[in-house]
Coordinates of C-alpha atoms and ligand atoms in Angstrom, one line a residue:
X196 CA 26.2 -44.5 8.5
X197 CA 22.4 -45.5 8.2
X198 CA 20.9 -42.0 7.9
X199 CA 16.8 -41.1 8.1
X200 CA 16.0 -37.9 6.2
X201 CA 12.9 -37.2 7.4
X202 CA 10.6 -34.9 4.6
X203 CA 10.9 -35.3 0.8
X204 CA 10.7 -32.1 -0.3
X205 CA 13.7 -30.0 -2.0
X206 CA 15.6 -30.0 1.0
X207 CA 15.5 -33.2 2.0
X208 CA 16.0 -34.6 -1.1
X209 CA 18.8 -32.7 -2.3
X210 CA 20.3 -33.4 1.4
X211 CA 19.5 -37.4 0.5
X212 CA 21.6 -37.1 -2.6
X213 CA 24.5 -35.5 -0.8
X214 CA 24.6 -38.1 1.6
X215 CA 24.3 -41.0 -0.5
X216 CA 27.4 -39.3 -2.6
X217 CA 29.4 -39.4 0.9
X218 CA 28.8 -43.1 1.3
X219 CA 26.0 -43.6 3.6
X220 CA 22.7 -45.8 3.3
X221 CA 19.7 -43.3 3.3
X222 CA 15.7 -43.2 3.7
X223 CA 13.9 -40.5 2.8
X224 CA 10.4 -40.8 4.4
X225 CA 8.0 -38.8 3.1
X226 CA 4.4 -38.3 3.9
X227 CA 3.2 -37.3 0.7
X228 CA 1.7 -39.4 -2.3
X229 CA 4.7 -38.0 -4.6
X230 CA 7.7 -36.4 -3.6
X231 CA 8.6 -32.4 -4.0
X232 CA 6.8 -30.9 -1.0
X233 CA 5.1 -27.4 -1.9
X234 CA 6.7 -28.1 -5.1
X235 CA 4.4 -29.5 -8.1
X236 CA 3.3 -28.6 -11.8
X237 CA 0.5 -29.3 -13.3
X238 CA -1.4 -29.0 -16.4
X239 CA -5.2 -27.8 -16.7
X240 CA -7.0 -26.4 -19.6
X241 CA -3.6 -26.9 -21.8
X242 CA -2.3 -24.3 -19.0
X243 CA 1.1 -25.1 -17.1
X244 CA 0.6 -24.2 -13.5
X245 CA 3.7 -24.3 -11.3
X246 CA 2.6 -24.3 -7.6
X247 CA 5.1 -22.6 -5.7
X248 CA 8.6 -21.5 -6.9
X249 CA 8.3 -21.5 -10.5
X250 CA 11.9 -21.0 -11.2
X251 CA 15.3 -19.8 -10.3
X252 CA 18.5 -17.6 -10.7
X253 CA 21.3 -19.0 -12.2
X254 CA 24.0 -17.5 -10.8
X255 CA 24.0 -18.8 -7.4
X256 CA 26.6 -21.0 -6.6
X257 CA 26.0 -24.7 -6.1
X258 CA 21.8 -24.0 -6.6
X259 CA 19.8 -25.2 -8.7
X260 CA 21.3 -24.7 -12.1
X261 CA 24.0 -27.0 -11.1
X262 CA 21.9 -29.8 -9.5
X263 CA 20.0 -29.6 -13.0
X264 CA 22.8 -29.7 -14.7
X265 CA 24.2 -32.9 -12.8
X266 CA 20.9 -34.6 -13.0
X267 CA 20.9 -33.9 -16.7
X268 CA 17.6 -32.2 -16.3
X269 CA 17.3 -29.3 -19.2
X270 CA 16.7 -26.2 -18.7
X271 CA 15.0 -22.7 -20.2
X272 CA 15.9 -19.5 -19.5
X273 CA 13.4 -17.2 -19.2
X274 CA 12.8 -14.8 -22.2
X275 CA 14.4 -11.6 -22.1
X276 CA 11.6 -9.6 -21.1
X277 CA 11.9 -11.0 -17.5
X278 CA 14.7 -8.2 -17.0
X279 CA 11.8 -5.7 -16.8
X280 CA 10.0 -5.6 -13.2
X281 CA 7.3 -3.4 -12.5
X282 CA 5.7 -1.9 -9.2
X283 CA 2.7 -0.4 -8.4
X284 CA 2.9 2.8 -6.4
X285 CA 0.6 5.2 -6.1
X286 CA -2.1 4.1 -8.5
X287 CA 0.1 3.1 -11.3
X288 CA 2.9 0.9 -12.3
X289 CA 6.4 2.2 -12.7
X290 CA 9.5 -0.2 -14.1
X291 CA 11.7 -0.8 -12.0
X292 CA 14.7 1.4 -13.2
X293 CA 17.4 -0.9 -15.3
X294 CA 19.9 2.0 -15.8
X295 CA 21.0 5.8 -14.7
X296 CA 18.8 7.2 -17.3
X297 CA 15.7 5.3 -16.1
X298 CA 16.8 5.5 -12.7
X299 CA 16.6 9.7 -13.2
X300 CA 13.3 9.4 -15.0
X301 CA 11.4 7.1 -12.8
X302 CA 8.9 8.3 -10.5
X303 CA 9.2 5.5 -8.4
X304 CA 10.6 8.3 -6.0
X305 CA 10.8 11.3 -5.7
X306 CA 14.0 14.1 -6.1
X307 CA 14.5 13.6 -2.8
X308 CA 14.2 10.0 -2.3
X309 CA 16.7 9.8 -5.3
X310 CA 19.4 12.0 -3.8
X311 CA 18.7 10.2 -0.4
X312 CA 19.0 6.9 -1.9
X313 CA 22.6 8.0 -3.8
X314 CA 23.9 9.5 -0.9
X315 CA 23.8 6.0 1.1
X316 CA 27.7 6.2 1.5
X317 CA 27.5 8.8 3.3
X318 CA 25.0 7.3 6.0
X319 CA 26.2 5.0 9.1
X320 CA 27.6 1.2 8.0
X321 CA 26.2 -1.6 10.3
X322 CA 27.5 -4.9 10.9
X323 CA 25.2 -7.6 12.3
X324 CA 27.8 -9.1 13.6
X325 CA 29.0 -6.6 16.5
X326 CA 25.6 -4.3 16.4
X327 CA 23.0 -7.2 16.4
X328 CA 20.3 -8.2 13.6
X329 CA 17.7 -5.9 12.6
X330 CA 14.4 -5.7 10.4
X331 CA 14.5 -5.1 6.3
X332 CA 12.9 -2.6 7.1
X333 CA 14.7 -0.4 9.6
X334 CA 18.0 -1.5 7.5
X335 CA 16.4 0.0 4.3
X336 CA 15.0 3.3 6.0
X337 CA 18.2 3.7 7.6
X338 CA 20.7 3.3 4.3
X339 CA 18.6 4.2 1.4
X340 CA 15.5 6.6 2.9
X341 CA 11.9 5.7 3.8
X342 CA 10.7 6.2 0.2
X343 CA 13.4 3.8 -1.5
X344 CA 12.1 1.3 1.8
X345 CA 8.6 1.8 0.8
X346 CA 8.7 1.8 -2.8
X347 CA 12.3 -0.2 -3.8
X348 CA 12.8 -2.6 -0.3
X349 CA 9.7 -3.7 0.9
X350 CA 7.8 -4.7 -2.0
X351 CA 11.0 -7.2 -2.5
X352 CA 10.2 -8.6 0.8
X353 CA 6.8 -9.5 -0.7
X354 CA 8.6 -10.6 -4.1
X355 CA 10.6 -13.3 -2.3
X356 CA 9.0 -14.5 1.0
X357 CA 5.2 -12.8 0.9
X358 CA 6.8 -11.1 3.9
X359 CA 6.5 -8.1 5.8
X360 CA 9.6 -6.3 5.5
X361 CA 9.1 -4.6 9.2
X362 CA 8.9 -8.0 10.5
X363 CA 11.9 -9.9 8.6
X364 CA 15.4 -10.3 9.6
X365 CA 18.1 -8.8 7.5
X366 CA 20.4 -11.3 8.3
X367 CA 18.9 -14.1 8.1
X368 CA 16.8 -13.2 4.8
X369 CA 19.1 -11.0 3.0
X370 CA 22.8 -11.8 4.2
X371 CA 24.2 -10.5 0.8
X372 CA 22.7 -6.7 2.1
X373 CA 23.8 -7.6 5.6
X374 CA 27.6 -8.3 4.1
X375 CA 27.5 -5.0 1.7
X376 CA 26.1 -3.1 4.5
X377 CA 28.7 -4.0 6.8
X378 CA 31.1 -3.1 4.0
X379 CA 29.6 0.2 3.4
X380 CA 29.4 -0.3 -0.4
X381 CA 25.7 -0.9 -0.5
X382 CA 24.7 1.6 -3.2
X383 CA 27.9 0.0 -5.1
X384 CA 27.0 -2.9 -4.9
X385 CA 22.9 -2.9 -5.7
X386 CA 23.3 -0.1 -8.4
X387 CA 26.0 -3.1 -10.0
X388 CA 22.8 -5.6 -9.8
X389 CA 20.3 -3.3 -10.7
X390 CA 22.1 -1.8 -13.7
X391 CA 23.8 -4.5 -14.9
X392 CA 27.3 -3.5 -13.8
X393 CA 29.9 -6.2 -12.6
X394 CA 30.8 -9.5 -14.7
X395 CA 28.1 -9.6 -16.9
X396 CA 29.0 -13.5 -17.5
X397 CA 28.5 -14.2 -14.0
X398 CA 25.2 -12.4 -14.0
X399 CA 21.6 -14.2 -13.0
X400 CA 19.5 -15.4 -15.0
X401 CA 16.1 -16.7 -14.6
X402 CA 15.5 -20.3 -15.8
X403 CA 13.2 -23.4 -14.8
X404 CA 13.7 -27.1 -15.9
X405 CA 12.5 -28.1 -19.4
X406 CA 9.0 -29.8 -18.2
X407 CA 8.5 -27.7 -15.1
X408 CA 10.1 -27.6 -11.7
X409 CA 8.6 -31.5 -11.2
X410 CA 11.3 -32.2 -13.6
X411 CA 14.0 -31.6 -11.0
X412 CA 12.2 -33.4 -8.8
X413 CA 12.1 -36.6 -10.7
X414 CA 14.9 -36.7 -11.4
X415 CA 15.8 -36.1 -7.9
X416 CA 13.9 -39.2 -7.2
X417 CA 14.9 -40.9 -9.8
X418 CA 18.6 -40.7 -8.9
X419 CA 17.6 -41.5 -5.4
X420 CA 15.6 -44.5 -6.5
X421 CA 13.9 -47.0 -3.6
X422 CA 15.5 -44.5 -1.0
X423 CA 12.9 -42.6 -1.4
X424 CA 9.3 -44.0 0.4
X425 CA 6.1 -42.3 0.0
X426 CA 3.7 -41.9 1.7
X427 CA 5.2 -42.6 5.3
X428 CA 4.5 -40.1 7.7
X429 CA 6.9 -40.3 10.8
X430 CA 5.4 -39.8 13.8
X431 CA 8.1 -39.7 16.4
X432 CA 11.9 -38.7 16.6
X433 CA 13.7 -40.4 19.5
X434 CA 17.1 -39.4 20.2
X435 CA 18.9 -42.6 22.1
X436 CA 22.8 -43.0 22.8
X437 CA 24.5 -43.0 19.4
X438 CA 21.5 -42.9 16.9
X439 CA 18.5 -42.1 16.5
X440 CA 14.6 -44.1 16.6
X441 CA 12.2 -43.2 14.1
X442 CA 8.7 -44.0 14.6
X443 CA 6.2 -44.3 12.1
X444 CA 2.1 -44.1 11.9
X445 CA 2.1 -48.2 12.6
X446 CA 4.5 -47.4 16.0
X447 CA 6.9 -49.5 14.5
X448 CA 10.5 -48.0 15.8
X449 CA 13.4 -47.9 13.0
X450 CA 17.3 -46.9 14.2
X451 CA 19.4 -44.7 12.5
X452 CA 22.8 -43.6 13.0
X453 CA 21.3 -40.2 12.6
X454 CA 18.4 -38.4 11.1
X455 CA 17.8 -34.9 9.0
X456 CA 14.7 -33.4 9.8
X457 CA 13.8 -31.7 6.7
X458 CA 10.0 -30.9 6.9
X459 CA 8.5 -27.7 8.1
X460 CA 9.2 -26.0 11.6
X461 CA 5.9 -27.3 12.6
X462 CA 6.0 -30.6 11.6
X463 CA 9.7 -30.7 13.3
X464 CA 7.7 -29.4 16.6
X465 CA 5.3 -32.7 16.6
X466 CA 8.0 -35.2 15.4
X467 CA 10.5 -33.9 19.0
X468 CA 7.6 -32.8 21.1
X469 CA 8.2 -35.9 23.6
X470 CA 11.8 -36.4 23.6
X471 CA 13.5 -32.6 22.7
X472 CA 10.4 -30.5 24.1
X473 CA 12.4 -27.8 24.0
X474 CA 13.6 -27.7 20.6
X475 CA 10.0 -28.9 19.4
X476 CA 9.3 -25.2 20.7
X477 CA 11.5 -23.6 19.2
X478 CA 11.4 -25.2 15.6
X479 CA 7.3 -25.2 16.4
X480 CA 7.2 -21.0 16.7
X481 CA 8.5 -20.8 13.1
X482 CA 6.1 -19.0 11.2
X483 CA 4.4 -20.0 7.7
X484 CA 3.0 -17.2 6.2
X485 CA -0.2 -18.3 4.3
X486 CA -0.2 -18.0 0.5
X487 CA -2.8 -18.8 -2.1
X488 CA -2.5 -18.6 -5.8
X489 CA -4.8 -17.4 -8.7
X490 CA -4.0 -18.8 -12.0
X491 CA -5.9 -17.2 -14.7
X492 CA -5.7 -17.8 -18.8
X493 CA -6.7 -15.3 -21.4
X494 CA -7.0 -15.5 -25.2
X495 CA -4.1 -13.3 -26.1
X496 CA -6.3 -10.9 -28.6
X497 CA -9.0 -10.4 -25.7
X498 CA -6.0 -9.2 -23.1
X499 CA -4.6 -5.9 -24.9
X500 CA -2.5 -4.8 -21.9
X501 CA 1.0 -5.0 -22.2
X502 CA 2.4 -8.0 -20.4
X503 CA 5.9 -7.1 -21.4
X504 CA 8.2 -8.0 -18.0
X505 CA 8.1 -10.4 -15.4
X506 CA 5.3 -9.3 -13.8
X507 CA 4.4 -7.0 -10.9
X508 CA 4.8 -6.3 -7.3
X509 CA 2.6 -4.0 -5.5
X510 CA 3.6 -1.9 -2.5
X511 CA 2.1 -1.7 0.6
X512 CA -1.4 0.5 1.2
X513 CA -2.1 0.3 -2.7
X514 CA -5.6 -0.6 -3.6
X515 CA -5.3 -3.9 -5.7
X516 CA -5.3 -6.7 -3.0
X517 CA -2.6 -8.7 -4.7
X518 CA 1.1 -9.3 -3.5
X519 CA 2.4 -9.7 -6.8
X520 CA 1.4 -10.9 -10.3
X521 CA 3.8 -12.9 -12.4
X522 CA 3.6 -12.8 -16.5
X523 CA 4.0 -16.0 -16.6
X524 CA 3.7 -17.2 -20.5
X525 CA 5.5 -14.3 -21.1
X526 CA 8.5 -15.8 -19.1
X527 CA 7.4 -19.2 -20.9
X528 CA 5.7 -19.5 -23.6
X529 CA 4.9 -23.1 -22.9
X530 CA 3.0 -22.5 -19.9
X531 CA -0.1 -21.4 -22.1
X532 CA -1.1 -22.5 -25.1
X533 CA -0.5 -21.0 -28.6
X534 CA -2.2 -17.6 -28.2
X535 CA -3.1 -17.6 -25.1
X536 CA -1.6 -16.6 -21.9
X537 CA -1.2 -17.2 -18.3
X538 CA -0.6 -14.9 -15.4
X539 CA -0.5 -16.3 -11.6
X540 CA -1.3 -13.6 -8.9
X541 CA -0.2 -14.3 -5.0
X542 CA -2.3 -13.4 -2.4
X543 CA -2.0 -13.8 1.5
X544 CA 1.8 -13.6 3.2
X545 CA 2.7 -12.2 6.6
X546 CA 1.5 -8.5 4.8
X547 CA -2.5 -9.7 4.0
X548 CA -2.7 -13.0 5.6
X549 CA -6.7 -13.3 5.1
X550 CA -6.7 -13.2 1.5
X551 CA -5.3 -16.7 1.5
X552 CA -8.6 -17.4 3.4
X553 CA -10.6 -16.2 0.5
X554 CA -13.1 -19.3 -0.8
X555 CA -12.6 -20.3 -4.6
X556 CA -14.7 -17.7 -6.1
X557 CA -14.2 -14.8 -3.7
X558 CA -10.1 -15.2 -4.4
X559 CA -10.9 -16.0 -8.2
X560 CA -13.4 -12.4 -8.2
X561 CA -10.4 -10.6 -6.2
X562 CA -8.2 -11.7 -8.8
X563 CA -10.1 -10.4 -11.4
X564 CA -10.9 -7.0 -9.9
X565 CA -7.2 -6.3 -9.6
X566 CA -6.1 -7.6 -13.1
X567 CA -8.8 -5.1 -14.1
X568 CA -7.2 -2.1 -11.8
X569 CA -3.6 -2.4 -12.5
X570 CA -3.5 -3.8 -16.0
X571 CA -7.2 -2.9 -17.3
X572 CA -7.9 -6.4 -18.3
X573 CA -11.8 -7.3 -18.1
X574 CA -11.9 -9.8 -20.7
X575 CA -13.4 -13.3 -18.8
X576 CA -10.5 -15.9 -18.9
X577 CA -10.8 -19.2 -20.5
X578 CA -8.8 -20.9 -17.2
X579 CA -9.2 -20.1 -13.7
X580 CA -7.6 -22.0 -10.6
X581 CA -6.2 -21.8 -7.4
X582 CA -3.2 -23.9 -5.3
X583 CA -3.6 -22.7 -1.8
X584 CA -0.6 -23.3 0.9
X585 CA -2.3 -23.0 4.2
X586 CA 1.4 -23.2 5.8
X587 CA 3.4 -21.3 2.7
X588 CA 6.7 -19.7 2.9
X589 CA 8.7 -19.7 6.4
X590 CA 8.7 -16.4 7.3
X591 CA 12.3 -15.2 9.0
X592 CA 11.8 -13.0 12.4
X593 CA 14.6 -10.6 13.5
X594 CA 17.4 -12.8 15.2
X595 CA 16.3 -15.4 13.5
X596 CA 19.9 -16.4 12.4
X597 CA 20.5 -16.9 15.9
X598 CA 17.8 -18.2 17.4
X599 CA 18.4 -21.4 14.0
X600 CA 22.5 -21.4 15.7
X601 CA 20.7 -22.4 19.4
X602 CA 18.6 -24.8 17.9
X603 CA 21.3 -26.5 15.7
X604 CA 23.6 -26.9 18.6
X605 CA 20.9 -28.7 21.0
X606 CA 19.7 -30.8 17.2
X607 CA 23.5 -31.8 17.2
X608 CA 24.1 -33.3 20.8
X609 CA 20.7 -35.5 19.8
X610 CA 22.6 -36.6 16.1
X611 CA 19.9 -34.9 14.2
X612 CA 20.5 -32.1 11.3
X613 CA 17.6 -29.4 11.0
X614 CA 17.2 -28.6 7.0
X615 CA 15.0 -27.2 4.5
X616 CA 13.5 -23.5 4.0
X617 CA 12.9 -23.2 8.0
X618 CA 16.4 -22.5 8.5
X619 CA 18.7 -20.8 6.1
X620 CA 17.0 -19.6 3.3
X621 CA 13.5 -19.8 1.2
X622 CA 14.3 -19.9 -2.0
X623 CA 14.8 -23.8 -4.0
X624 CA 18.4 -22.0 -4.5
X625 CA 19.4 -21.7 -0.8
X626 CA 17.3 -25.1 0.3
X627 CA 19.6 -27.0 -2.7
X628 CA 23.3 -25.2 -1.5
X629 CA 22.0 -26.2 2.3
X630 CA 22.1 -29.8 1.6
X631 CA 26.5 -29.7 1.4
X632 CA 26.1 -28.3 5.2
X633 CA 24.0 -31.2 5.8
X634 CA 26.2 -33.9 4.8
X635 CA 29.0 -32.4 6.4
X636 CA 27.3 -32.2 9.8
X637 CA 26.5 -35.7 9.5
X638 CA 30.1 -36.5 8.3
X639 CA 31.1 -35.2 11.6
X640 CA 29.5 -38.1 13.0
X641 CA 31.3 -41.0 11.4
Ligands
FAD230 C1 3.5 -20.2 -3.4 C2 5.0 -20.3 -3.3 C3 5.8 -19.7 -4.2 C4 7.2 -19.8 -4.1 N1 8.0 -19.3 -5.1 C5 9.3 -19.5 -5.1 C6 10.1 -19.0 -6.2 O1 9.6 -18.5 -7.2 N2 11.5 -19.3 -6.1 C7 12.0 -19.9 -5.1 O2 13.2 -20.1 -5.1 N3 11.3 -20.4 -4.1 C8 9.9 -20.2 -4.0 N4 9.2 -20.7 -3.0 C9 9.8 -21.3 -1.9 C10 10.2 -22.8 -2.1 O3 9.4 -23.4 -3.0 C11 10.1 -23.5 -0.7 O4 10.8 -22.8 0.3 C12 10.8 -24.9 -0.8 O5 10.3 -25.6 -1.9 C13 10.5 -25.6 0.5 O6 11.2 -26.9 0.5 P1 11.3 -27.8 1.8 O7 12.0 -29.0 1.4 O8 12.0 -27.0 2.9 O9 9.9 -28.1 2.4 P2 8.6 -28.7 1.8 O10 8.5 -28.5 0.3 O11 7.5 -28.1 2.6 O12 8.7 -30.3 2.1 C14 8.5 -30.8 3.3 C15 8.2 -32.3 3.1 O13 8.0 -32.9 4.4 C16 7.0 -33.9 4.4 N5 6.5 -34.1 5.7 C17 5.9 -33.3 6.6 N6 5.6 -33.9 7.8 C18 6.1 -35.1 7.6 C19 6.1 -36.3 8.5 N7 5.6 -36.2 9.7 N8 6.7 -37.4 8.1 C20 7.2 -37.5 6.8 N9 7.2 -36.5 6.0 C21 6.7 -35.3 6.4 C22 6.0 -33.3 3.4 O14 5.2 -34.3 2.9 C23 6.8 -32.5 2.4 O15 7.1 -33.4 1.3 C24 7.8 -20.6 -3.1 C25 7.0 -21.2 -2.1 C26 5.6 -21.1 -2.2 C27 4.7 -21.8 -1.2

């Protein structure tokens, strides 16, 4: 089949590849100058800036370890430290706790938030599946207690989609919690991931490609060779009997036997508004929570805080404005030079969504006023940037699973594939697996 995959980011990229390894003849039509989407690296001041996921975990099945490793792309694990997380609750930061001993000391919560949270078993199992989705939230309060939702639950929310954990679905952003929920094992289970319990082999890691994640992009592209055009941004998707017509800025119509649509919700909504109105709506009303990024370098001497860890969420209602800061040279050394180092602060998400409205220097002054609150750093850094994502991380509403299951079914009748991180997961992980349902929906086809 002659296949259109509309979008060159992760997603559709990784959905290219599986579908040229099935046999068809694919495009990939992508607006931008380079391919990758939200996905970049680059290098200022001898600092390496990644500008939107900056790694991965391992252990996931078919993510992106794997597509690394069949591309040949190297790459590094993070260093050790990474397995220390802190938040910042009530003023201060706390580790996360990494064992039973830690998990007694911390103050993270209180006595009674503790024997709340280890007497989950004893409270009500839910199963999406017969009882209907709900929020992170509501799960969390209602299994664990409203402290471990406050301080344990939500500010993970924020740590993977800059969310708001009242507003995001549990099965469609966390179906692993949905699953042990159902099961009634969740304490089991998280207190396996937490404290390193389980088939330590098997466990996560965090690593990125040797060179950055534009590594695994290039690679991608590289593999997928003059399939991939730049700088062509579609303008209409016409479903037709048996195929599909793709028109591009010039109006000139190209017909596929099918076509992936594998940029973001909204983008999907203008591509179908004339032919699928409908479906444009639907795809159109997904949400991108805004998210800008501070980078700021430091000589090491001048930065005497310990930046031991991966870095730092902080909850809700705290006073630092910042989602979340991530160590990042002490994950990588490489991504600062020789005695210096790097951190990268997040601002904006579903939670603060002005902040990612900030001008340069406001955002670069906010960044600095919270470095100095939670770490006590108030030396001047010798690199200071931003990457700003006006439309950042697709944010997952309750019943979003099945709102997706409506829209994939009308998508299906027209021979198109929705894919990428509107749909079934954020993270590179969950965009890279999605690209093996995408090839088998178009398989269907033959
Ligand atoms: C700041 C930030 C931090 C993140 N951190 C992490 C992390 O640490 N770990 C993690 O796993 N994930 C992280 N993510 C999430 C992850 O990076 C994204 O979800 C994922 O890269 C999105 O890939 P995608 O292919 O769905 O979409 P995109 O990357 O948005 O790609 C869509 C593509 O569609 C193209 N396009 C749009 N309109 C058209 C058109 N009309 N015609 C042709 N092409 C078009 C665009 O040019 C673009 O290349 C982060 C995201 C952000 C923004």
């Amino acid at each position: 089949m002659k296949v259109a995959v509309v979008g060159g980011g992760i997603g559709g990229l990784t959905a290219a590849l599986r579908l040229v390894e099935g046999g068809h003849e694919v495009h990939v039509l992508d607006a931008g100058a380079r391919p990758g989407g939200v996905i970049g690296t680059s290098e200022v001041d001898g600092f390496r800036r990644e500008h939107a996921a900056n790694g991965f975990l391992t252990g996931a099945e078919d993510g992106a370890a794997a597509l690394c490793a069949e591309l040949g792309v190297g790459v590094v694990e993070a260093a050790p430290a990474a397995k220390t997380r802190w938040i910042y609750l009530r003023g201060r930061l706390h580790a996360l706790p990494s064992g039973p001993g830690s998990f007694a000391r911390t103050q993270l919560l209180s006595w009674r938030g503790k024997l709340r949270l280890l007497g989950e078993p004893l409270h009500r199992a839910r199963d999406v599946a017969s009882a209907g989705d709900e929020s992170l939230w509501d799960f969390a309060v209602r299994r664990l207690g409203p402290e471990a939702a406050h301080a344990l639950v939500a500010p993970m929310a924020t740590g993977v989609f800059a969310a708001d954990a009242r507003e995001l679905s549990l099965a469609a952003g966390f179906p692993k919690l949905a699953a042990l929920d159902a099961r009634g094992g969740l304490v089991r289970g998280m207190l396996a991931g937490m404290f390193g319990g389980g088939n330590r082999r098997a466990r996560s890691r965090l690593a990125t490609p040797a060179g950055g994640m534009i590594a695994m992009i290039d690679a991608l592209a590289v593999r997928l060779g003059e399939r991939v055009r730049r700088g062509v941004s579609v303008r209409h998707v016409v479903p037709e009997a048996g195929g599909v017509s793709i028109v591009g800025d010039d109006a000139a119509r190209t017909r596929y036997d099918a076509a992936v649509l594998a940029v973001p919700g909204s983008a999907a909504a203008r591509l179908l508004a004339g032919a699928r109105p409908e479906l444009a709506r639907g795809v159109g009303d997904v949400y991108y929570a805004p998210v800008a990024i501070a980078f700021l370098g430091f000589r090491a001497r001048d930065v005497s805080a310990d930046l031991g860890g991966f870095g730092f969420l902080v909850a809700a209602g705290e006073a630092p404005r910042v989602l979340g800061c991530v160590f990042e040279s002490t994950l990588w050394p490489e991504r600062a030079p020789a005695d210096h180092v790097l951190v990268r602060l997040i601002y904006g998400g579903a939670r603060d969504p002005g902040a990612a409205a900030l001008d340069d220097a406001a955002l670069l002054a906010q960044a600095g006023a919270d470095l100095a609150k939670v770490l006590g750093v108030r030396a001047a850094p010798v690199h200071a940037s931003t990457v700003r994502w006006a439309h950042g991380i697709a944010q997952y509403p309750v019943g979003h699973a099945e709102r997706v299951a409506g829209w994939e079914r009308e998508a299906h009748a027209a021979r198109l594939v929705l894919a990428g991180s509107a749909y079934h997961g954020v993270a590179v992980n969950d965009c890279i697996a999605d690209a093996r349902r995408v090839a088998r929906q178009v398989a269907a086809w033959r």
